[in-house]
Amino acid sequence: VNDNPFAAPTPAIPAVHFRRTTTTATSNKSRLALDLDHPLDHIVDMVGCSSDAQCIQALQRLDEHLAQPSEDLLARVDSLIGALTVRLRECTGTGGIKITGESSLDPGTAAVKSRLCRYVCNAILLLVSNERLGGAVGGEAVEGLLEATLRALIAPTVDGFEDREQVQKALNVLLVRAMDTAAPNRTFHGLLALLQRAFLQPPTDASDRYPELVMKCLWKMTKGLGSRSLASAGNTDSAALNVPELLADIESFLRCLPPMEWKTRAAQG
């Protein structure tokens, strides 16, 4: 990460789980024992658990690893995305999910959080811009990243940043790139889970925009279905769409929120 985090190429709280019809890769967490002696594990730990200044230093070191991704980085991609997602929530004030009407940060703190947010966004963007790394991100990590990014876009904390337009632009670019490179079934699964949870909990003020943003993401993914290759016995690429798995996720969603429920909600305004 350099002094201008926006120089990058421009181009969850799990409560609901759908039935999966295919097996996925073993979780990185189960395949990899945490060893803080490894530089990447130390970076992940610093990103998730250090002060803002120390986190920025860790992200600067991470930039070197993202420039030439290794097998070690690939094995830790879920842990890294998880730590970056936690940090994104923290610096945008969405860690508790509830969204208040206005930012409560003083100008000095807001400036620090804004700077950290730009570095975090840049690090995630660099990671998901690599098709191999982006495609390797697991389902839970994809869902958590999508939720954190969408909530950050409507967060009052971000509205209070002096450079909010730059930050919101970075968040939008990050969101689009993540949806483009993550495995499509994981993205659909995550978005449907987010939408389901959003409609199963009472709306609150600014968060009313949140379900609309999730639906826009689903619409964007749906429009791109025609250009996706289809998964088959001879095509196990993570970028290929598994149609039976997608239909199973949609069925699970509609079982929980059937069409009649949507009509009732529309009638109630």
PDB file of N, CA and C in Angstrom, residues 93-159:
ATOM      1  N   GLY A  93     -17.651   2.120  11.449  1.00  0.00           N
ATOM      2  CA  GLY A  93     -18.673   2.208  12.500  1.00  0.00           C
ATOM      3  C   GLY A  93     -19.820   1.250  12.333  1.00  0.00           C
ATOM      4  N   THR A  94     -19.593   0.140  11.598  1.00  0.00           N
ATOM      5  CA  THR A  94     -20.678  -0.821  11.372  1.00  0.00           C
ATOM      6  C   THR A  94     -20.428  -2.151  12.074  1.00  0.00           C
ATOM      7  N   GLY A  95     -19.483  -2.157  13.007  1.00  0.00           N
ATOM      8  CA  GLY A  95     -19.162  -3.406  13.695  1.00  0.00           C
ATOM      9  C   GLY A  95     -20.333  -3.974  14.463  1.00  0.00           C
ATOM     10  N   GLY A  96     -21.189  -3.073  14.999  1.00  0.00           N
ATOM     11  CA  GLY A  96     -22.360  -3.523  15.743  1.00  0.00           C
ATOM     12  C   GLY A  96     -23.577  -3.676  14.873  1.00  0.00           C
ATOM     13  N   ILE A  97     -23.421  -3.481  13.553  1.00  0.00           N
ATOM     14  CA  ILE A  97     -24.466  -3.611  12.547  1.00  0.00           C
ATOM     15  C   ILE A  97     -25.499  -2.501  12.623  1.00  0.00           C
ATOM     16  N   LYS A  98     -25.988  -2.137  13.823  1.00  0.00           N
ATOM     17  CA  LYS A  98     -26.994  -1.089  13.906  1.00  0.00           C
ATOM     18  C   LYS A  98     -26.445   0.217  13.348  1.00  0.00           C
ATOM     19  N   ILE A  99     -27.298   0.949  12.633  1.00  0.00           N
ATOM     20  CA  ILE A  99     -26.867   2.183  11.983  1.00  0.00           C
ATOM     21  C   ILE A  99     -27.617   3.354  12.591  1.00  0.00           C
ATOM     22  N   THR A 100     -26.901   4.293  13.169  1.00  0.00           N
ATOM     23  CA  THR A 100     -27.539   5.461  13.767  1.00  0.00           C
ATOM     24  C   THR A 100     -27.654   6.576  12.748  1.00  0.00           C
ATOM     25  N   GLY A 101     -28.284   7.673  13.154  1.00  0.00           N
ATOM     26  CA  GLY A 101     -28.577   8.729  12.190  1.00  0.00           C
ATOM     27  C   GLY A 101     -27.393   9.585  11.805  1.00  0.00           C
ATOM     28  N   GLU A 102     -26.378   9.685  12.644  1.00  0.00           N
ATOM     29  CA  GLU A 102     -25.254  10.569  12.306  1.00  0.00           C
ATOM     30  C   GLU A 102     -23.974  10.063  12.940  1.00  0.00           C
ATOM     31  N   SER A 103     -22.863  10.529  12.389  1.00  0.00           N
ATOM     32  CA  SER A 103     -21.568  10.121  12.909  1.00  0.00           C
ATOM     33  C   SER A 103     -21.290  10.827  14.232  1.00  0.00           C
ATOM     34  N   SER A 104     -20.692  10.086  15.182  1.00  0.00           N
ATOM     35  CA  SER A 104     -20.378  10.670  16.487  1.00  0.00           C
ATOM     36  C   SER A 104     -18.879  10.858  16.669  1.00  0.00           C
ATOM     37  N   LEU A 105     -18.103  10.711  15.613  1.00  0.00           N
ATOM     38  CA  LEU A 105     -16.656  10.841  15.706  1.00  0.00           C
ATOM     39  C   LEU A 105     -16.237  12.300  15.694  1.00  0.00           C
ATOM     40  N   ASP A 106     -15.212  12.625  16.501  1.00  0.00           N
ATOM     41  CA  ASP A 106     -14.640  13.973  16.426  1.00  0.00           C
ATOM     42  C   ASP A 106     -13.789  14.052  15.165  1.00  0.00           C
ATOM     43  N   PRO A 107     -13.500  15.267  14.674  1.00  0.00           N
ATOM     44  CA  PRO A 107     -12.787  15.425  13.393  1.00  0.00           C
ATOM     45  C   PRO A 107     -11.453  14.677  13.331  1.00  0.00           C
ATOM     46  N   GLY A 108     -10.698  14.700  14.419  1.00  0.00           N
ATOM     47  CA  GLY A 108      -9.397  14.031  14.412  1.00  0.00           C
ATOM     48  C   GLY A 108      -9.535  12.528  14.259  1.00  0.00           C
ATOM     49  N   THR A 109     -10.441  11.944  15.029  1.00  0.00           N
ATOM     50  CA  THR A 109     -10.667  10.495  14.931  1.00  0.00           C
ATOM     51  C   THR A 109     -11.215  10.122  13.568  1.00  0.00           C
ATOM     52  N   ALA A 110     -12.119  10.952  13.052  1.00  0.00           N
ATOM     53  CA  ALA A 110     -12.707  10.683  11.737  1.00  0.00           C
ATOM     54  C   ALA A 110     -11.630  10.661  10.660  1.00  0.00           C
ATOM     55  N   ALA A 111     -10.645  11.539  10.778  1.00  0.00           N
ATOM     56  CA  ALA A 111      -9.568  11.589   9.787  1.00  0.00           C
ATOM     57  C   ALA A 111      -8.731  10.312   9.827  1.00  0.00           C
ATOM     58  N   VAL A 112      -8.454   9.830  11.041  1.00  0.00           N
ATOM     59  CA  VAL A 112      -7.678   8.598  11.187  1.00  0.00           C
ATOM     60  C   VAL A 112      -8.459   7.411  10.630  1.00  0.00           C
ATOM     61  N   LYS A 113      -9.737   7.323  10.982  1.00  0.00           N
ATOM     62  CA  LYS A 113     -10.569   6.214  10.508  1.00  0.00           C
ATOM     63  C   LYS A 113     -10.722   6.254   8.986  1.00  0.00           C
ATOM     64  N   SER A 114     -10.836   7.437   8.433  1.00  0.00           N
ATOM     65  CA  SER A 114     -10.964   7.588   6.985  1.00  0.00           C
ATOM     66  C   SER A 114      -9.700   7.090   6.286  1.00  0.00           C
ATOM     67  N   ARG A 115      -8.550   7.474   6.824  1.00  0.00           N
ATOM     68  CA  ARG A 115      -7.278   7.040   6.229  1.00  0.00           C
ATOM     69  C   ARG A 115      -7.140   5.523   6.298  1.00  0.00           C
ATOM     70  N   LEU A 116      -7.471   4.962   7.456  1.00  0.00           N
ATOM     71  CA  LEU A 116      -7.394   3.513   7.608  1.00  0.00           C
ATOM     72  C   LEU A 116      -8.368   2.823   6.656  1.00  0.00           C
ATOM     73  N   CYS A 117      -9.557   3.383   6.501  1.00  0.00           N
ATOM     74  CA  CYS A 117     -10.558   2.796   5.614  1.00  0.00           C
ATOM     75  C   CYS A 117     -10.034   2.724   4.176  1.00  0.00           C
ATOM     76  N   ARG A 118      -9.331   3.765   3.744  1.00  0.00           N
ATOM     77  CA  ARG A 118      -8.793   3.769   2.385  1.00  0.00           C
ATOM     78  C   ARG A 118      -7.743   2.667   2.218  1.00  0.00           C
ATOM     79  N   TYR A 119      -6.898   2.499   3.230  1.00  0.00           N
ATOM     80  CA  TYR A 119      -5.881   1.456   3.158  1.00  0.00           C
ATOM     81  C   TYR A 119      -6.516   0.063   3.145  1.00  0.00           C
ATOM     82  N   VAL A 120      -7.533  -0.128   3.986  1.00  0.00           N
ATOM     83  CA  VAL A 120      -8.200  -1.427   4.039  1.00  0.00           C
ATOM     84  C   VAL A 120      -8.878  -1.732   2.706  1.00  0.00           C
ATOM     85  N   CYS A 121      -9.594  -0.743   2.172  1.00  0.00           N
ATOM     86  CA  CYS A 121     -10.266  -0.936   0.878  1.00  0.00           C
ATOM     87  C   CYS A 121      -9.253  -1.282  -0.217  1.00  0.00           C
ATOM     88  N   ASN A 122      -8.134  -0.590  -0.194  1.00  0.00           N
ATOM     89  CA  ASN A 122      -7.114  -0.836  -1.214  1.00  0.00           C
ATOM     90  C   ASN A 122      -6.543  -2.249  -1.104  1.00  0.00           C
ATOM     91  N   ALA A 123      -6.296  -2.702   0.134  1.00  0.00           N
ATOM     92  CA  ALA A 123      -5.757  -4.044   0.341  1.00  0.00           C
ATOM     93  C   ALA A 123      -6.739  -5.107  -0.154  1.00  0.00           C
ATOM     94  N   ILE A 124      -8.021  -4.938   0.178  1.00  0.00           N
ATOM     95  CA  ILE A 124      -9.020  -5.915  -0.270  1.00  0.00           C
ATOM     96  C   ILE A 124      -9.136  -5.877  -1.789  1.00  0.00           C
ATOM     97  N   LEU A 125      -9.099  -4.672  -2.351  1.00  0.00           N
ATOM     98  CA  LEU A 125      -9.218  -4.544  -3.808  1.00  0.00           C
ATOM     99  C   LEU A 125      -8.056  -5.249  -4.515  1.00  0.00           C
ATOM    100  N   LEU A 126      -6.851  -5.064  -4.000  1.00  0.00           N
ATOM    101  CA  LEU A 126      -5.700  -5.738  -4.591  1.00  0.00           C
ATOM    102  C   LEU A 126      -5.862  -7.252  -4.508  1.00  0.00           C
ATOM    103  N   LEU A 127      -6.388  -7.726  -3.398  1.00  0.00           N
ATOM    104  CA  LEU A 127      -6.541  -9.164  -3.217  1.00  0.00           C
ATOM    105  C   LEU A 127      -7.588  -9.731  -4.183  1.00  0.00           C
ATOM    106  N   VAL A 128      -8.776  -9.114  -4.219  1.00  0.00           N
ATOM    107  CA  VAL A 128      -9.836  -9.677  -5.065  1.00  0.00           C
ATOM    108  C   VAL A 128      -9.601  -9.388  -6.542  1.00  0.00           C
ATOM    109  N   SER A 129      -8.705  -8.456  -6.872  1.00  0.00           N
ATOM    110  CA  SER A 129      -8.387  -8.199  -8.276  1.00  0.00           C
ATOM    111  C   SER A 129      -7.572  -9.336  -8.880  1.00  0.00           C
ATOM    112  N   ASN A 130      -6.961 -10.141  -8.021  1.00  0.00           N
ATOM    113  CA  ASN A 130      -6.258 -11.330  -8.482  1.00  0.00           C
ATOM    114  C   ASN A 130      -7.286 -12.454  -8.588  1.00  0.00           C
ATOM    115  N   GLU A 131      -7.542 -12.933  -9.802  1.00  0.00           N
ATOM    116  CA  GLU A 131      -8.616 -13.906 -10.010  1.00  0.00           C
ATOM    117  C   GLU A 131      -8.410 -15.182  -9.199  1.00  0.00           C
ATOM    118  N   ARG A 132      -7.164 -15.602  -9.071  1.00  0.00           N
ATOM    119  CA  ARG A 132      -6.901 -16.835  -8.321  1.00  0.00           C
ATOM    120  C   ARG A 132      -7.216 -16.648  -6.842  1.00  0.00           C
ATOM    121  N   LEU A 133      -6.788 -15.519  -6.270  1.00  0.00           N
ATOM    122  CA  LEU A 133      -7.065 -15.258  -4.866  1.00  0.00           C
ATOM    123  C   LEU A 133      -8.554 -15.002  -4.643  1.00  0.00           C
ATOM    124  N   GLY A 134      -9.135 -14.162  -5.512  1.00  0.00           N
ATOM    125  CA  GLY A 134     -10.549 -13.837  -5.360  1.00  0.00           C
ATOM    126  C   GLY A 134     -11.434 -15.061  -5.481  1.00  0.00           C
ATOM    127  N   GLY A 135     -11.094 -15.954  -6.412  1.00  0.00           N
ATOM    128  CA  GLY A 135     -11.883 -17.152  -6.599  1.00  0.00           C
ATOM    129  C   GLY A 135     -11.733 -18.155  -5.474  1.00  0.00           C
ATOM    130  N   ALA A 136     -10.664 -18.001  -4.676  1.00  0.00           N
ATOM    131  CA  ALA A 136     -10.411 -18.945  -3.583  1.00  0.00           C
ATOM    132  C   ALA A 136     -11.089 -18.537  -2.286  1.00  0.00           C
ATOM    133  N   VAL A 137     -11.630 -17.328  -2.222  1.00  0.00           N
ATOM    134  CA  VAL A 137     -12.266 -16.863  -0.991  1.00  0.00           C
ATOM    135  C   VAL A 137     -13.491 -17.730  -0.696  1.00  0.00           C
ATOM    136  N   GLY A 138     -13.582 -18.241   0.519  1.00  0.00           N
ATOM    137  CA  GLY A 138     -14.669 -19.137   0.899  1.00  0.00           C
ATOM    138  C   GLY A 138     -16.003 -18.435   1.051  1.00  0.00           C
ATOM    139  N   GLY A 139     -17.060 -19.231   1.139  1.00  0.00           N
ATOM    140  CA  GLY A 139     -18.412 -18.692   1.179  1.00  0.00           C
ATOM    141  C   GLY A 139     -18.675 -17.755   2.347  1.00  0.00           C
ATOM    142  N   GLU A 140     -18.277 -18.130   3.554  1.00  0.00           N
ATOM    143  CA  GLU A 140     -18.523 -17.281   4.716  1.00  0.00           C
ATOM    144  C   GLU A 140     -17.756 -15.969   4.610  1.00  0.00           C
ATOM    145  N   ALA A 141     -16.531 -16.045   4.103  1.00  0.00           N
ATOM    146  CA  ALA A 141     -15.727 -14.833   3.948  1.00  0.00           C
ATOM    147  C   ALA A 141     -16.325 -13.907   2.894  1.00  0.00           C
ATOM    148  N   VAL A 142     -16.836 -14.485   1.795  1.00  0.00           N
ATOM    149  CA  VAL A 142     -17.488 -13.680   0.761  1.00  0.00           C
ATOM    150  C   VAL A 142     -18.712 -12.977   1.338  1.00  0.00           C
ATOM    151  N   GLU A 143     -19.533 -13.725   2.050  1.00  0.00           N
ATOM    152  CA  GLU A 143     -20.748 -13.145   2.636  1.00  0.00           C
ATOM    153  C   GLU A 143     -20.411 -12.028   3.616  1.00  0.00           C
ATOM    154  N   GLY A 144     -19.414 -12.260   4.468  1.00  0.00           N
ATOM    155  CA  GLY A 144     -19.029 -11.235   5.437  1.00  0.00           C
ATOM    156  C   GLY A 144     -18.506  -9.978   4.769  1.00  0.00           C
ATOM    157  N   LEU A 145     -17.707 -10.153   3.705  1.00  0.00           N
ATOM    158  CA  LEU A 145     -17.163  -9.005   2.985  1.00  0.00           C
ATOM    159  C   LEU A 145     -18.269  -8.213   2.299  1.00  0.00           C
ATOM    160  N   LEU A 146     -19.202  -8.909   1.656  1.00  0.00           N
ATOM    161  CA  LEU A 146     -20.309  -8.216   0.987  1.00  0.00           C
ATOM    162  C   LEU A 146     -21.139  -7.422   1.989  1.00  0.00           C
ATOM    163  N   GLU A 147     -21.437  -8.027   3.125  1.00  0.00           N
ATOM    164  CA  GLU A 147     -22.246  -7.334   4.128  1.00  0.00           C
ATOM    165  C   GLU A 147     -21.520  -6.100   4.659  1.00  0.00           C
ATOM    166  N   ALA A 148     -20.239  -6.253   4.995  1.00  0.00           N
ATOM    167  CA  ALA A 148     -19.483  -5.127   5.547  1.00  0.00           C
ATOM    168  C   ALA A 148     -19.385  -3.981   4.547  1.00  0.00           C
ATOM    169  N   THR A 149     -19.174  -4.302   3.275  1.00  0.00           N
ATOM    170  CA  THR A 149     -19.040  -3.262   2.247  1.00  0.00           C
ATOM    171  C   THR A 149     -20.363  -2.553   2.005  1.00  0.00           C
ATOM    172  N   LEU A 150     -21.447  -3.314   1.916  1.00  0.00           N
ATOM    173  CA  LEU A 150     -22.768  -2.712   1.684  1.00  0.00           C
ATOM    174  C   LEU A 150     -23.175  -1.822   2.853  1.00  0.00           C
ATOM    175  N   ARG A 151     -22.925  -2.281   4.059  1.00  0.00           N
ATOM    176  CA  ARG A 151     -23.301  -1.460   5.222  1.00  0.00           C
ATOM    177  C   ARG A 151     -22.418  -0.221   5.329  1.00  0.00           C
ATOM    178  N   ALA A 152     -21.157  -0.349   4.922  1.00  0.00           N
ATOM    179  CA  ALA A 152     -20.267   0.812   4.949  1.00  0.00           C
ATOM    180  C   ALA A 152     -20.745   1.902   3.991  1.00  0.00           C
ATOM    181  N   LEU A 153     -21.342   1.499   2.878  1.00  0.00           N
ATOM    182  CA  LEU A 153     -21.810   2.471   1.882  1.00  0.00           C
ATOM    183  C   LEU A 153     -22.908   3.376   2.427  1.00  0.00           C
ATOM    184  N   ILE A 154     -23.647   2.919   3.430  1.00  0.00           N
ATOM    185  CA  ILE A 154     -24.728   3.744   3.990  1.00  0.00           C
ATOM    186  C   ILE A 154     -24.439   4.148   5.443  1.00  0.00           C
ATOM    187  N   ALA A 155     -23.188   3.942   5.866  1.00  0.00           N
ATOM    188  CA  ALA A 155     -22.829   4.225   7.251  1.00  0.00           C
ATOM    189  C   ALA A 155     -22.701   5.727   7.517  1.00  0.00           C
ATOM    190  N   PRO A 156     -23.353   6.244   8.560  1.00  0.00           N
ATOM    191  CA  PRO A 156     -23.188   7.658   8.921  1.00  0.00           C
ATOM    192  C   PRO A 156     -21.741   8.034   9.209  1.00  0.00           C
ATOM    193  N   THR A 157     -20.960   7.076   9.718  1.00  0.00           N
ATOM    194  CA  THR A 157     -19.547   7.362   9.986  1.00  0.00           C
ATOM    195  C   THR A 157     -18.832   7.777   8.705  1.00  0.00           C
ATOM    196  N   VAL A 158     -19.092   7.067   7.618  1.00  0.00           N
ATOM    197  CA  VAL A 158     -18.468   7.403   6.340  1.00  0.00           C
ATOM    198  C   VAL A 158     -18.979   8.743   5.828  1.00  0.00           C
ATOM    199  N   ASP A 159     -20.256   9.022   6.026  1.00  0.00           N
ATOM    200  CA  ASP A 159     -20.811  10.321   5.627  1.00  0.00           C
ATOM    201  C   ASP A 159     -20.113  11.473   6.345  1.00  0.00           C
TER     202      ASP A 159
END
